[in-house]
Tab-separated table of C-alpha atoms in Angstrom:
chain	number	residue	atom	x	y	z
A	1	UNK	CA	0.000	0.000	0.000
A	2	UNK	CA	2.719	2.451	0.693
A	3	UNK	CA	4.259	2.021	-2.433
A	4	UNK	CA	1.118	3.090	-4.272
A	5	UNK	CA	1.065	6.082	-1.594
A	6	UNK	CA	4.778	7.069	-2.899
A	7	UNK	CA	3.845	6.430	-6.326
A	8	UNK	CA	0.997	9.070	-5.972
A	9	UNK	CA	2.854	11.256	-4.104
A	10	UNK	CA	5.487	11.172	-7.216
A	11	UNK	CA	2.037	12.490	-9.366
A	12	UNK	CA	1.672	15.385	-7.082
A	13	UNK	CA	5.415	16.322	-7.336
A	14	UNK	CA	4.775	16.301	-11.240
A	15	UNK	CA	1.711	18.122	-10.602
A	16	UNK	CA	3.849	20.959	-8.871
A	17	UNK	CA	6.399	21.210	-10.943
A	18	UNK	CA	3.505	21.213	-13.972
A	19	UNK	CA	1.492	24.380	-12.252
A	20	UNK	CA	5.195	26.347	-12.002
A	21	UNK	CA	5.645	25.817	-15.736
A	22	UNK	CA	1.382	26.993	-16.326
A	23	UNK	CA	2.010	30.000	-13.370
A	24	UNK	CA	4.905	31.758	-15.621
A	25	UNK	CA	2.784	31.582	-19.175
A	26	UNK	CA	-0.277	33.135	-17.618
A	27	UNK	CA	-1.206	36.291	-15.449
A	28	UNK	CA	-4.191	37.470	-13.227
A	29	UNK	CA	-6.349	35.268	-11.408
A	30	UNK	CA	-5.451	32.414	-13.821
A	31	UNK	CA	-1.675	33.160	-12.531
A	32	UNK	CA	-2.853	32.818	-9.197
A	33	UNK	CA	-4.971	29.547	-9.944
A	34	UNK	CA	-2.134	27.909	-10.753
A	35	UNK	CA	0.375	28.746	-8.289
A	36	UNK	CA	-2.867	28.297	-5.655
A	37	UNK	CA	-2.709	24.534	-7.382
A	38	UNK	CA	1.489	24.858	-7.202
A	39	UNK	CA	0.876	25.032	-2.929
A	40	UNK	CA	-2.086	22.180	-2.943
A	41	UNK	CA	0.313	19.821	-4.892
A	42	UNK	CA	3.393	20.882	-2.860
A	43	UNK	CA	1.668	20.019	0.446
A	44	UNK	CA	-0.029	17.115	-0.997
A	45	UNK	CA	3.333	15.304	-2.494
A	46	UNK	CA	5.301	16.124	0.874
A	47	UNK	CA	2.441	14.024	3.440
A	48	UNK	CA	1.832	11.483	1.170
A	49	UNK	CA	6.027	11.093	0.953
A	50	UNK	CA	6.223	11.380	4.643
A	51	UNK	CA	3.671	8.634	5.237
A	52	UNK	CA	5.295	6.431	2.679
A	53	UNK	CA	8.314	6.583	3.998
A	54	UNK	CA	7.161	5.211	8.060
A	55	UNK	CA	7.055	1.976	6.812
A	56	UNK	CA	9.492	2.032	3.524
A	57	UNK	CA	13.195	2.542	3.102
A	58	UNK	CA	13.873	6.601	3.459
A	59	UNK	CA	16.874	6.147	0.752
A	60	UNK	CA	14.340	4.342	-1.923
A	61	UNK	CA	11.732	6.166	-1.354
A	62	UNK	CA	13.198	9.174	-1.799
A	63	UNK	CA	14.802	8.234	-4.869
A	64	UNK	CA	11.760	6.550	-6.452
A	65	UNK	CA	9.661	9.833	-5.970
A	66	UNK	CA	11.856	12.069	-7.239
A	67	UNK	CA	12.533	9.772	-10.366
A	68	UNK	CA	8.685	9.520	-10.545
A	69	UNK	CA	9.102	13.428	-10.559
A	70	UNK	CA	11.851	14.073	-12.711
A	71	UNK	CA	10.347	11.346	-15.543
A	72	UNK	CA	7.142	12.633	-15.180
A	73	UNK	CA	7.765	16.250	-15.373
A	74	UNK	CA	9.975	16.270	-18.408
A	75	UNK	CA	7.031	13.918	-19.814
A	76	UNK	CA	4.924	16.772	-18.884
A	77	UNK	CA	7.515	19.528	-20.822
A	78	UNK	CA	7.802	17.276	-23.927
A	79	UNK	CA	3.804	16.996	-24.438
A	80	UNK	CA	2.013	19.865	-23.004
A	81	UNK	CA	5.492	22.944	-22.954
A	82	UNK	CA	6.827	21.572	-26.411
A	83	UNK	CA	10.023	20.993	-25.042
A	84	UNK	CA	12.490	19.655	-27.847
A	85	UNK	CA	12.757	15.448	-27.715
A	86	UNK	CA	16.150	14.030	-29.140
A	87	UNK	CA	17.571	10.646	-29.047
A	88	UNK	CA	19.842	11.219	-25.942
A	89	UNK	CA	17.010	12.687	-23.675
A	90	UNK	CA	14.397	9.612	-24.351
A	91	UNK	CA	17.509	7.385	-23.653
A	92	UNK	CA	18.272	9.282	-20.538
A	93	UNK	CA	14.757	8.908	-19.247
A	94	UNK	CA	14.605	5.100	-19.985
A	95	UNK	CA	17.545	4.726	-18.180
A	96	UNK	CA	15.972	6.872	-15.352
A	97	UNK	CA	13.049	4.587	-15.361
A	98	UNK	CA	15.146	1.657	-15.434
A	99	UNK	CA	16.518	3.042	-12.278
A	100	UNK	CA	13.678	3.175	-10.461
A	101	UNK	CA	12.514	-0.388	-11.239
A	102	UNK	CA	15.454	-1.675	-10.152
A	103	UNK	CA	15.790	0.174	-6.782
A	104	UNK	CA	12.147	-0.947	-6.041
A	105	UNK	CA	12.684	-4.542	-7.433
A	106	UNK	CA	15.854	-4.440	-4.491
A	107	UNK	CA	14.024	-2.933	-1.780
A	108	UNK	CA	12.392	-5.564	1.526
């Protein structure tokens, strides 16, 4: 169960990281929607981590949701900001993802 709580909690961290990127292309009350959804996902991502990690490893845990993050939010740049994709950065993020498998595959 905790592992679908960190999982989750690696959503909102992509979710933060998401309204930042919205917050800057915007102004007025729309600007302050998203940096009002910025805080939410902030708070959100930071319990859910802290209740995954009572009962997992603090070292995995931490390192799966901030992969979860990092994956998710250049996902999130390539698809909805229009970031540039390239050969090296898909690679990158496979091996990222590979990463995280493994760590989770190796934890008790």
């Amino acid at each position: 169960m905790n592992w679908i709580i960190l999982i989750i909690a690696g959503l909102f961290e992509v979710a933060f990281t998401s309204s930042l990127g919205k917050a800057k292309t915007t102004t007025g009350m729309e600007m302050y929607l998203w940096y009002g959804s910025f805080l939410i996902s902030l708070v959100a991502s930071m319990l859910l981590l802290m209740k995954a990690v009572q009962t997992l490893p603090l070292g995995t845990a931490y390192a799966v949701w901030t992969g979860i993050g990092a994956v998710g939010t250049v996902l999130m740049g390539i698809f909805v900001f229009h970031e540039s994709v390239n050969f090296w950065r898909l690679f990158f993020i496979a091996t990222l993802i590979g990463s995280i498998v493994g760590l989770k595959s190796m934890s008790h």
